[in-house]
Structure formats: structure tokens, C-alpha cells
Amino acid sequence: MDRPVNTSMPVPYHRGMKTAKSTKSIRMAAPEDGVAAVDRALRVLDAFDPEAKALGLTALAERAGLSKSTVLRLACSLMQRGYVRALPDGRYQLGPAVLRLAAVYQKMVQPEDVIRPMLETLVAESGESASFNVREGDVYVCLYRVDSKHALRDHIRPGQCFPLDRGATALVLRAGSGETGREYDDARARVTVVRHGELFEEMSGIAVPVFGMNQALAGAILLSGPTSRFTARAVARMESLLREAGATLTTHLGGSPLPFQLRQQDKKRRWA
């Protein structure tokens, strides 16, 4: 009959035997190393932007914040998968595999799938109505709208058209379309635009642009409501919420969130 094993007795240690502690450390190390490697590879891909058609090893390393030897090793792996390609002069470009992923993303994600939830979040956090608007020639059109829960609010419905000569949304859309003048330059520098009583009496609005692929203007988000609720403190909070929303939607639609991030850091920079 087998005798029961006394688990309280020490087990002799042999060379090559893995203790429970060492096994745990080995098991944990591999995933951590893998995650770090993926993070570094993504930093290399994120270093590319439309302004630079190709990047040398030194520039790529500086932008990614990695050593040249690390970037070189990662670039070789990325080239094997088609995410990066090397030019004859030694510089690097994004490869065709990135385009394939972009096409898949565009088919999977429809604008409304990301815009409407963002409007709902803005309404919940600001307490005011939120809408997404696009320019159509000499007017702009409300595509999506989420009303606030307040009884006192402006009444706008999807499909309504508005003139481009007044209001926060109009100024943001005209500035984002590249119109020239000091007013548009200021709007591009500030990113958010605040207007009181221009579109409707005793109503205020704060708008922010949203960009898509190649930083093309996709539209503008507007928070609107009675001017009495748009105090200086409330406006500052809503501007911050809109910058975050604009950056998030721009990223989802294939654009760069850099203009919003720079404005959050209190720096001025043109949108494009």
C-alpha cells in the first residue's frame, strides 16, 4: 500500500530543478518582455507621419525614443511582416500591410458608431446638448444630435441647415476649410470656439473640429444651451471636454490628435 506523501517535509533540491518561485518568475517574465517588445514596435510605427515621406534610422530612433540598435532590430521584424519597407537610400517608410489594416478598419467602423456614443458622453458630462455638424457648400447641416435632459434648451434636429455667417460651429467649419483671415487664424490656434447669442438669442455654443484621413476636416462637434448656464467655469470645463472628444474622434476617423494635445498643453499650433 502506498504511503501518503508528507508535504510538510522539505524536498531535496537538484540542479536543474525549478522551484515554485522560479517557475512563477519565468512564466511572468515572458509576457512582460512580449508586451514591451510590442510597445516598442508600435512606437516605431507611430513615429511616421504624413509630413515625412521617409525617415532615416537616426530620425526614426529619435521620434520613437529608442536606441538605433533597437529600432534597427524592430524594423527588420516589421519589414518581414510588411509593416515597414526600406528604401534604396537606407530610409524607411510604412509598408503595404498598414494600408490593408486601414481598409479593414474603415469597413468595420462606421462614423456613426463612434460619433453618437461620444455625443452621449458629452451630454452626460457637460449637461448640455451635443451635435455633430458638417459643411455643405454655403451652409452646415446637423448630422447627429443628442439632447440634454434640461427642459430649457435649444431645439435642433438632425437634417436642419444653418448659415455659415454666424455661430461657433460656422466659424470652426470655415476655419477648418482653410479660409483666411485673423478670425480664422485665431480659431485654428484656439481649437475650440465659443459664441454667445449669435445663432439664437440667449443661447450659447462651443464648437471643436474633427479631422479624418490626411487631416481633412470631417465636421464639428457643438455643445449648446442657454447662455445663463454658460458661466466662465462651465465654459472652461466644456472646452476641455470638447478638446478631448475632438482628439478621440479624430483618432477614430484616421486623423492626428496632435493639435488638440498641443492646445491642452497651452501651446498654439495650426491644425494643418
PDB file of C-alpha atoms in Angstrom:
ATOM      1  CA  MET A   1       0.000   0.000   0.000  1.00  0.00           C
ATOM      2  CA  ASP A   2       1.374   3.429  -0.933  1.00  0.00           C
ATOM      3  CA  ARG A   3       2.268   5.666   1.939  1.00  0.00           C
ATOM      4  CA  PRO A   4       0.787   9.208   1.909  1.00  0.00           C
ATOM      5  CA  VAL A   5       3.224  11.918   0.977  1.00  0.00           C
ATOM      6  CA  ASN A   6       4.161  14.279   3.783  1.00  0.00           C
ATOM      7  CA  THR A   7       4.030  17.655   2.075  1.00  0.00           C
ATOM      8  CA  SER A   8       5.444  19.376   5.125  1.00  0.00           C
ATOM      9  CA  MET A   9       8.828  17.681   4.709  1.00  0.00           C
ATOM     10  CA  PRO A  10      11.472  19.553   2.702  1.00  0.00           C
ATOM     11  CA  VAL A  11      12.144  18.240  -0.783  1.00  0.00           C
ATOM     12  CA  PRO A  12      15.807  17.823  -1.740  1.00  0.00           C
ATOM     13  CA  TYR A  13      16.938  20.320  -4.362  1.00  0.00           C
ATOM     14  CA  HIS A  14      18.602  19.034  -7.508  1.00  0.00           C
ATOM     15  CA  ARG A  15      20.497  21.082 -10.083  1.00  0.00           C
ATOM     16  CA  GLY A  16      18.105  21.889 -12.927  1.00  0.00           C
ATOM     17  CA  MET A  17      15.027  21.547 -10.730  1.00  0.00           C
ATOM     18  CA  LYS A  18      12.657  24.585 -10.869  1.00  0.00           C
ATOM     19  CA  THR A  19      11.153  25.700  -7.631  1.00  0.00           C
ATOM     20  CA  ALA A  20       7.632  27.127  -7.484  1.00  0.00           C
ATOM     21  CA  LYS A  21       9.091  30.613  -7.064  1.00  0.00           C
ATOM     22  CA  SER A  22      11.446  30.327 -10.028  1.00  0.00           C
ATOM     23  CA  THR A  23       8.743  28.845 -12.231  1.00  0.00           C
ATOM     24  CA  LYS A  24       6.421  31.716 -11.437  1.00  0.00           C
ATOM     25  CA  SER A  25       9.091  34.269 -12.258  1.00  0.00           C
ATOM     26  CA  ILE A  26       9.868  32.558 -15.545  1.00  0.00           C
ATOM     27  CA  ARG A  27       6.217  32.424 -16.511  1.00  0.00           C
ATOM     28  CA  MET A  28       5.711  36.102 -15.721  1.00  0.00           C
ATOM     29  CA  ALA A  29       8.843  37.323 -17.479  1.00  0.00           C
ATOM     30  CA  ALA A  30       7.899  36.132 -20.947  1.00  0.00           C
ATOM     31  CA  PRO A  31       4.583  38.033 -21.204  1.00  0.00           C
ATOM     32  CA  GLU A  32       6.177  41.197 -19.806  1.00  0.00           C
ATOM     33  CA  ASP A  33       9.015  41.004 -22.332  1.00  0.00           C
ATOM     34  CA  GLY A  34       6.489  40.352 -25.089  1.00  0.00           C
ATOM     35  CA  VAL A  35       4.347  43.332 -24.129  1.00  0.00           C
ATOM     36  CA  ALA A  36       7.416  45.581 -24.001  1.00  0.00           C
ATOM     37  CA  ALA A  37       8.518  44.408 -27.447  1.00  0.00           C
ATOM     38  CA  VAL A  38       5.074  45.082 -28.913  1.00  0.00           C
ATOM     39  CA  ASP A  39       5.021  48.521 -27.300  1.00  0.00           C
ATOM     40  CA  ARG A  40       8.418  49.369 -28.825  1.00  0.00           C
ATOM     41  CA  ALA A  41       7.319  48.152 -32.265  1.00  0.00           C
ATOM     42  CA  LEU A  42       4.187  50.301 -32.093  1.00  0.00           C
ATOM     43  CA  ARG A  43       6.302  53.296 -31.114  1.00  0.00           C
ATOM     44  CA  VAL A  44       8.296  52.797 -34.286  1.00  0.00           C
ATOM     45  CA  LEU A  45       5.127  52.726 -36.391  1.00  0.00           C
ATOM     46  CA  ASP A  46       3.735  55.783 -34.586  1.00  0.00           C
ATOM     47  CA  ALA A  47       6.890  57.720 -35.475  1.00  0.00           C
ATOM     48  CA  PHE A  48       5.782  58.025 -39.106  1.00  0.00           C
ATOM     49  CA  ASP A  49       3.528  60.897 -40.186  1.00  0.00           C
ATOM     50  CA  PRO A  50       2.317  62.442 -43.461  1.00  0.00           C
ATOM     51  CA  GLU A  51       4.826  65.307 -43.269  1.00  0.00           C
ATOM     52  CA  ALA A  52       7.810  62.988 -43.736  1.00  0.00           C
ATOM     53  CA  LYS A  53       7.674  60.651 -46.739  1.00  0.00           C
ATOM     54  CA  ALA A  54      10.516  58.574 -45.306  1.00  0.00           C
ATOM     55  CA  LEU A  55      12.689  58.527 -42.177  1.00  0.00           C
ATOM     56  CA  GLY A  56      16.311  57.606 -41.658  1.00  0.00           C
ATOM     57  CA  LEU A  57      17.411  55.380 -38.799  1.00  0.00           C
ATOM     58  CA  THR A  58      18.542  58.300 -36.616  1.00  0.00           C
ATOM     59  CA  ALA A  59      15.316  60.271 -37.106  1.00  0.00           C
ATOM     60  CA  LEU A  60      13.226  57.161 -36.522  1.00  0.00           C
ATOM     61  CA  ALA A  61      15.067  56.398 -33.295  1.00  0.00           C
ATOM     62  CA  GLU A  62      14.681  59.971 -32.037  1.00  0.00           C
ATOM     63  CA  ARG A  63      10.959  60.067 -32.762  1.00  0.00           C
ATOM     64  CA  ALA A  64      10.349  56.670 -31.188  1.00  0.00           C
ATOM     65  CA  GLY A  65      12.544  57.425 -28.186  1.00  0.00           C
ATOM     66  CA  LEU A  66      14.554  54.239 -28.705  1.00  0.00           C
ATOM     67  CA  SER A  67      18.157  53.358 -29.451  1.00  0.00           C
ATOM     68  CA  LYS A  68      19.181  52.930 -33.080  1.00  0.00           C
ATOM     69  CA  SER A  69      20.101  49.299 -32.488  1.00  0.00           C
ATOM     70  CA  THR A  70      16.633  48.598 -31.072  1.00  0.00           C
ATOM     71  CA  VAL A  71      14.919  50.386 -33.956  1.00  0.00           C
ATOM     72  CA  LEU A  72      17.039  48.505 -36.484  1.00  0.00           C
ATOM     73  CA  ARG A  73      16.101  45.163 -34.930  1.00  0.00           C
ATOM     74  CA  LEU A  74      12.408  46.069 -34.794  1.00  0.00           C
ATOM     75  CA  ALA A  75      12.456  47.427 -38.347  1.00  0.00           C
ATOM     76  CA  CYS A  76      13.745  44.089 -39.615  1.00  0.00           C
ATOM     77  CA  SER A  77      10.844  42.272 -37.945  1.00  0.00           C
ATOM     78  CA  LEU A  78       8.316  44.808 -39.211  1.00  0.00           C
ATOM     79  CA  MET A  79       9.694  44.537 -42.748  1.00  0.00           C
ATOM     80  CA  GLN A  80       9.220  40.791 -42.707  1.00  0.00           C
ATOM     81  CA  ARG A  81       5.521  41.331 -41.978  1.00  0.00           C
ATOM     82  CA  GLY A  82       5.125  44.156 -44.493  1.00  0.00           C
ATOM     83  CA  TYR A  83       4.527  46.945 -41.997  1.00  0.00           C
ATOM     84  CA  VAL A  84       7.739  48.780 -42.879  1.00  0.00           C
ATOM     85  CA  ARG A  85       9.827  48.847 -46.014  1.00  0.00           C
ATOM     86  CA  ALA A  86      13.398  50.008 -46.612  1.00  0.00           C
ATOM     87  CA  LEU A  87      14.272  52.369 -49.467  1.00  0.00           C
ATOM     88  CA  PRO A  88      17.498  52.094 -51.525  1.00  0.00           C
ATOM     89  CA  ASP A  89      18.917  55.174 -49.750  1.00  0.00           C
ATOM     90  CA  GLY A  90      18.558  53.463 -46.344  1.00  0.00           C
ATOM     91  CA  ARG A  91      15.485  55.346 -45.162  1.00  0.00           C
ATOM     92  CA  TYR A  92      12.264  53.675 -44.062  1.00  0.00           C
ATOM     93  CA  GLN A  93       8.591  54.010 -44.994  1.00  0.00           C
ATOM     94  CA  LEU A  94       5.385  52.395 -43.825  1.00  0.00           C
ATOM     95  CA  GLY A  95       4.635  49.209 -45.734  1.00  0.00           C
ATOM     96  CA  PRO A  96       1.516  47.942 -47.541  1.00  0.00           C
ATOM     97  CA  ALA A  97       0.346  45.889 -44.549  1.00  0.00           C
ATOM     98  CA  VAL A  98      -0.620  49.155 -42.822  1.00  0.00           C
ATOM     99  CA  LEU A  99      -2.863  50.051 -45.757  1.00  0.00           C
ATOM    100  CA  ARG A 100      -4.564  46.665 -45.514  1.00  0.00           C
ATOM    101  CA  LEU A 101      -5.331  47.228 -41.838  1.00  0.00           C
ATOM    102  CA  ALA A 102      -6.610  50.732 -42.600  1.00  0.00           C
ATOM    103  CA  ALA A 103      -9.002  49.312 -45.205  1.00  0.00           C
ATOM    104  CA  VAL A 104     -10.254  46.710 -42.738  1.00  0.00           C
ATOM    105  CA  TYR A 105     -10.779  49.372 -40.083  1.00  0.00           C
ATOM    106  CA  GLN A 106     -12.727  51.619 -42.461  1.00  0.00           C
ATOM    107  CA  LYS A 107     -15.082  48.757 -43.330  1.00  0.00           C
ATOM    108  CA  MET A 108     -15.545  47.711 -39.725  1.00  0.00           C
ATOM    109  CA  VAL A 109     -16.070  51.138 -38.152  1.00  0.00           C
ATOM    110  CA  GLN A 110     -18.769  53.486 -39.434  1.00  0.00           C
ATOM    111  CA  PRO A 111     -18.654  57.172 -38.388  1.00  0.00           C
ATOM    112  CA  GLU A 112     -21.970  56.975 -36.543  1.00  0.00           C
ATOM    113  CA  ASP A 113     -20.654  54.062 -34.466  1.00  0.00           C
ATOM    114  CA  VAL A 114     -18.090  56.350 -32.832  1.00  0.00           C
ATOM    115  CA  ILE A 115     -19.740  59.778 -33.129  1.00  0.00           C
ATOM    116  CA  ARG A 116     -23.071  59.085 -31.436  1.00  0.00           C
ATOM    117  CA  PRO A 117     -21.578  57.439 -28.294  1.00  0.00           C
ATOM    118  CA  MET A 118     -19.209  60.394 -27.993  1.00  0.00           C
ATOM    119  CA  LEU A 119     -22.124  62.852 -28.145  1.00  0.00           C
ATOM    120  CA  GLU A 120     -23.932  60.868 -25.454  1.00  0.00           C
ATOM    121  CA  THR A 121     -20.844  61.017 -23.248  1.00  0.00           C
ATOM    122  CA  LEU A 122     -20.515  64.769 -23.753  1.00  0.00           C
ATOM    123  CA  VAL A 123     -24.155  65.316 -22.780  1.00  0.00           C
ATOM    124  CA  ALA A 124     -23.724  63.199 -19.658  1.00  0.00           C
ATOM    125  CA  GLU A 125     -20.564  65.037 -18.587  1.00  0.00           C
ATOM    126  CA  SER A 126     -21.500  68.604 -19.569  1.00  0.00           C
ATOM    127  CA  GLY A 127     -25.259  68.585 -19.030  1.00  0.00           C
ATOM    128  CA  GLU A 128     -25.776  70.385 -22.360  1.00  0.00           C
ATOM    129  CA  SER A 129     -26.951  69.209 -25.795  1.00  0.00           C
ATOM    130  CA  ALA A 130     -24.366  67.885 -28.239  1.00  0.00           C
ATOM    131  CA  SER A 131     -24.432  67.693 -32.032  1.00  0.00           C
ATOM    132  CA  PHE A 132     -22.152  66.761 -34.908  1.00  0.00           C
ATOM    133  CA  ASN A 133     -22.273  69.045 -37.940  1.00  0.00           C
ATOM    134  CA  VAL A 134     -20.768  69.032 -41.439  1.00  0.00           C
ATOM    135  CA  ARG A 135     -20.302  71.727 -44.045  1.00  0.00           C
ATOM    136  CA  GLU A 136     -22.369  71.548 -47.235  1.00  0.00           C
ATOM    137  CA  GLY A 137     -21.439  74.430 -49.523  1.00  0.00           C
ATOM    138  CA  ASP A 138     -22.655  77.705 -48.009  1.00  0.00           C
ATOM    139  CA  VAL A 139     -24.494  76.069 -45.094  1.00  0.00           C
ATOM    140  CA  TYR A 140     -23.809  73.463 -42.456  1.00  0.00           C
ATOM    141  CA  VAL A 141     -26.010  70.504 -41.592  1.00  0.00           C
ATOM    142  CA  CYS A 142     -26.653  68.778 -38.263  1.00  0.00           C
ATOM    143  CA  LEU A 143     -25.990  65.074 -38.819  1.00  0.00           C
ATOM    144  CA  TYR A 144     -26.346  63.741 -35.269  1.00  0.00           C
ATOM    145  CA  ARG A 145     -27.869  65.262 -32.166  1.00  0.00           C
ATOM    146  CA  VAL A 146     -28.274  64.195 -28.524  1.00  0.00           C
ATOM    147  CA  ASP A 147     -30.486  66.450 -26.377  1.00  0.00           C
ATOM    148  CA  SER A 148     -29.729  67.393 -22.799  1.00  0.00           C
ATOM    149  CA  LYS A 149     -32.153  66.445 -20.050  1.00  0.00           C
ATOM    150  CA  HIS A 150     -32.901  70.091 -19.252  1.00  0.00           C
ATOM    151  CA  ALA A 151     -36.346  71.393 -20.131  1.00  0.00           C
ATOM    152  CA  LEU A 152     -34.744  74.705 -21.132  1.00  0.00           C
ATOM    153  CA  ARG A 153     -32.505  74.053 -24.138  1.00  0.00           C
ATOM    154  CA  ASP A 154     -32.173  74.833 -27.825  1.00  0.00           C
ATOM    155  CA  HIS A 155     -34.184  72.677 -30.205  1.00  0.00           C
ATOM    156  CA  ILE A 156     -32.172  71.327 -33.145  1.00  0.00           C
ATOM    157  CA  ARG A 157     -32.920  68.218 -35.150  1.00  0.00           C
ATOM    158  CA  PRO A 158     -30.739  66.125 -37.476  1.00  0.00           C
ATOM    159  CA  GLY A 159     -31.061  67.370 -41.049  1.00  0.00           C
ATOM    160  CA  GLN A 160     -31.514  71.028 -40.135  1.00  0.00           C
ATOM    161  CA  CYS A 161     -29.368  73.503 -42.084  1.00  0.00           C
ATOM    162  CA  PHE A 162     -27.790  76.686 -40.717  1.00  0.00           C
ATOM    163  CA  PRO A 163     -25.933  79.628 -42.276  1.00  0.00           C
ATOM    164  CA  LEU A 164     -22.159  79.871 -42.197  1.00  0.00           C
ATOM    165  CA  ASP A 165     -22.054  83.546 -41.243  1.00  0.00           C
ATOM    166  CA  ARG A 166     -22.683  83.185 -37.513  1.00  0.00           C
ATOM    167  CA  GLY A 167     -22.212  80.864 -34.553  1.00  0.00           C
ATOM    168  CA  ALA A 168     -19.398  78.741 -33.143  1.00  0.00           C
ATOM    169  CA  THR A 169     -19.946  75.803 -35.494  1.00  0.00           C
ATOM    170  CA  ALA A 170     -19.846  78.019 -38.585  1.00  0.00           C
ATOM    171  CA  LEU A 171     -16.545  79.592 -37.540  1.00  0.00           C
ATOM    172  CA  VAL A 172     -14.939  76.233 -36.764  1.00  0.00           C
ATOM    173  CA  LEU A 173     -16.035  74.758 -40.104  1.00  0.00           C
ATOM    174  CA  ARG A 174     -14.849  77.776 -42.095  1.00  0.00           C
ATOM    175  CA  ALA A 175     -11.521  77.828 -40.292  1.00  0.00           C
ATOM    176  CA  GLY A 176     -11.131  74.086 -40.813  1.00  0.00           C
ATOM    177  CA  SER A 177     -11.889  74.542 -44.515  1.00  0.00           C
ATOM    178  CA  GLY A 178      -8.830  76.785 -44.839  1.00  0.00           C
ATOM    179  CA  GLU A 179     -10.445  80.217 -45.079  1.00  0.00           C
ATOM    180  CA  THR A 180      -8.020  83.053 -44.415  1.00  0.00           C
ATOM    181  CA  GLY A 181      -8.221  85.991 -42.034  1.00  0.00           C
ATOM    182  CA  ARG A 182      -7.339  86.825 -38.450  1.00  0.00           C
ATOM    183  CA  GLU A 183     -10.600  85.437 -37.083  1.00  0.00           C
ATOM    184  CA  TYR A 184      -9.944  82.056 -38.723  1.00  0.00           C
ATOM    185  CA  ASP A 185      -6.290  82.058 -37.658  1.00  0.00           C
ATOM    186  CA  ASP A 186      -7.366  82.641 -34.059  1.00  0.00           C
ATOM    187  CA  ALA A 187      -9.928  79.825 -34.317  1.00  0.00           C
ATOM    188  CA  ARG A 188      -7.292  77.424 -35.630  1.00  0.00           C
ATOM    189  CA  ALA A 189      -4.929  78.399 -32.827  1.00  0.00           C
ATOM    190  CA  ARG A 190      -7.522  78.049 -30.061  1.00  0.00           C
ATOM    191  CA  VAL A 191      -9.051  74.832 -31.493  1.00  0.00           C
ATOM    192  CA  THR A 192     -12.305  75.481 -29.596  1.00  0.00           C
ATOM    193  CA  VAL A 193     -14.606  78.416 -30.416  1.00  0.00           C
ATOM    194  CA  VAL A 194     -17.136  79.980 -28.022  1.00  0.00           C
ATOM    195  CA  ARG A 195     -20.032  82.170 -29.171  1.00  0.00           C
ATOM    196  CA  HIS A 196     -22.981  83.694 -27.291  1.00  0.00           C
ATOM    197  CA  GLY A 197     -26.319  84.695 -28.817  1.00  0.00           C
ATOM    198  CA  GLU A 198     -25.189  84.629 -32.450  1.00  0.00           C
ATOM    199  CA  LEU A 199     -27.312  81.789 -33.807  1.00  0.00           C
ATOM    200  CA  PHE A 200     -30.192  82.031 -31.334  1.00  0.00           C
ATOM    201  CA  GLU A 201     -30.889  84.740 -28.776  1.00  0.00           C
ATOM    202  CA  GLU A 202     -29.906  83.855 -25.205  1.00  0.00           C
ATOM    203  CA  MET A 203     -28.293  80.633 -26.447  1.00  0.00           C
ATOM    204  CA  SER A 204     -24.576  79.829 -26.466  1.00  0.00           C
ATOM    205  CA  GLY A 205     -22.407  77.295 -28.203  1.00  0.00           C
ATOM    206  CA  ILE A 206     -18.887  75.870 -28.034  1.00  0.00           C
ATOM    207  CA  ALA A 207     -17.534  74.014 -31.055  1.00  0.00           C
ATOM    208  CA  VAL A 208     -14.444  71.982 -31.871  1.00  0.00           C
ATOM    209  CA  PRO A 209     -13.263  70.488 -35.203  1.00  0.00           C
ATOM    210  CA  VAL A 210     -12.938  66.807 -36.017  1.00  0.00           C
ATOM    211  CA  PHE A 211     -10.499  65.568 -38.658  1.00  0.00           C
ATOM    212  CA  GLY A 212     -10.187  62.410 -40.705  1.00  0.00           C
ATOM    213  CA  MET A 213      -7.631  60.834 -43.012  1.00  0.00           C
ATOM    214  CA  ASN A 214      -4.840  63.227 -44.063  1.00  0.00           C
ATOM    215  CA  GLN A 215      -6.230  65.769 -41.564  1.00  0.00           C
ATOM    216  CA  ALA A 216      -9.169  66.543 -43.823  1.00  0.00           C
ATOM    217  CA  LEU A 217     -11.994  68.297 -41.972  1.00  0.00           C
ATOM    218  CA  ALA A 218     -14.673  65.754 -41.078  1.00  0.00           C
ATOM    219  CA  GLY A 219     -17.018  68.062 -39.182  1.00  0.00           C
ATOM    220  CA  ALA A 220     -17.517  69.893 -35.897  1.00  0.00           C
ATOM    221  CA  ILE A 221     -18.896  68.937 -32.502  1.00  0.00           C
ATOM    222  CA  LEU A 222     -21.083  71.516 -30.776  1.00  0.00           C
ATOM    223  CA  LEU A 223     -22.191  71.821 -27.159  1.00  0.00           C
ATOM    224  CA  SER A 224     -25.098  74.252 -26.925  1.00  0.00           C
ATOM    225  CA  GLY A 225     -27.594  75.556 -24.380  1.00  0.00           C
ATOM    226  CA  PRO A 226     -28.904  78.647 -22.596  1.00  0.00           C
ATOM    227  CA  THR A 227     -26.339  81.404 -22.078  1.00  0.00           C
ATOM    228  CA  SER A 228     -27.317  81.567 -18.399  1.00  0.00           C
ATOM    229  CA  ARG A 229     -25.687  78.151 -17.862  1.00  0.00           C
ATOM    230  CA  PHE A 230     -22.542  79.030 -19.830  1.00  0.00           C
ATOM    231  CA  THR A 231     -20.618  80.600 -16.984  1.00  0.00           C
ATOM    232  CA  ALA A 232     -16.866  81.096 -17.236  1.00  0.00           C
ATOM    233  CA  ARG A 233     -16.254  77.992 -15.144  1.00  0.00           C
ATOM    234  CA  ALA A 234     -18.714  75.899 -17.168  1.00  0.00           C
ATOM    235  CA  VAL A 235     -17.233  77.110 -20.461  1.00  0.00           C
ATOM    236  CA  ALA A 236     -13.704  76.183 -19.369  1.00  0.00           C
ATOM    237  CA  ARG A 237     -14.836  72.683 -18.439  1.00  0.00           C
ATOM    238  CA  MET A 238     -16.775  72.211 -21.682  1.00  0.00           C
ATOM    239  CA  GLU A 239     -13.812  73.401 -23.749  1.00  0.00           C
ATOM    240  CA  SER A 240     -11.643  70.774 -22.075  1.00  0.00           C
ATOM    241  CA  LEU A 241     -14.266  68.077 -22.685  1.00  0.00           C
ATOM    242  CA  LEU A 242     -14.559  69.088 -26.342  1.00  0.00           C
ATOM    243  CA  ARG A 243     -10.807  69.038 -26.923  1.00  0.00           C
ATOM    244  CA  GLU A 244     -10.675  65.511 -25.536  1.00  0.00           C
ATOM    245  CA  ALA A 245     -13.672  64.477 -27.639  1.00  0.00           C
ATOM    246  CA  GLY A 246     -12.216  66.076 -30.751  1.00  0.00           C
ATOM    247  CA  ALA A 247      -8.915  64.270 -30.272  1.00  0.00           C
ATOM    248  CA  THR A 248     -10.639  60.929 -29.686  1.00  0.00           C
ATOM    249  CA  LEU A 249     -12.951  61.172 -32.701  1.00  0.00           C
ATOM    250  CA  THR A 250     -10.124  62.413 -34.902  1.00  0.00           C
ATOM    251  CA  THR A 251      -8.075  59.373 -33.921  1.00  0.00           C
ATOM    252  CA  HIS A 252     -11.010  57.027 -34.615  1.00  0.00           C
ATOM    253  CA  LEU A 253     -11.522  58.599 -38.046  1.00  0.00           C
ATOM    254  CA  GLY A 254      -7.869  58.268 -39.046  1.00  0.00           C
ATOM    255  CA  GLY A 255      -6.546  61.739 -38.241  1.00  0.00           C
ATOM    256  CA  SER A 256      -3.853  63.017 -35.891  1.00  0.00           C
ATOM    257  CA  PRO A 257      -4.861  64.253 -32.405  1.00  0.00           C
ATOM    258  CA  LEU A 258      -1.721  66.409 -32.133  1.00  0.00           C
ATOM    259  CA  PRO A 259      -3.475  69.824 -32.488  1.00  0.00           C
ATOM    260  CA  PHE A 260      -5.752  69.029 -29.557  1.00  0.00           C
ATOM    261  CA  GLN A 261      -2.901  67.738 -27.419  1.00  0.00           C
ATOM    262  CA  LEU A 262      -0.820  70.848 -28.069  1.00  0.00           C
ATOM    263  CA  ARG A 263      -3.721  73.100 -27.132  1.00  0.00           C
ATOM    264  CA  GLN A 264      -4.249  71.136 -23.939  1.00  0.00           C
ATOM    265  CA  GLN A 265      -0.613  71.933 -23.154  1.00  0.00           C
ATOM    266  CA  ASP A 266      -1.400  75.611 -23.727  1.00  0.00           C
ATOM    267  CA  LYS A 267       0.610  75.875 -26.924  1.00  0.00           C
ATOM    268  CA  LYS A 268      -0.588  77.377 -30.175  1.00  0.00           C
ATOM    269  CA  ARG A 269      -0.271  75.495 -33.413  1.00  0.00           C
ATOM    270  CA  ARG A 270      -2.142  75.430 -36.707  1.00  0.00           C
ATOM    271  CA  TRP A 271      -4.441  72.475 -37.395  1.00  0.00           C
ATOM    272  CA  ALA A 272      -2.724  71.560 -40.641  1.00  0.00           C
TER     273      ALA A 272
END
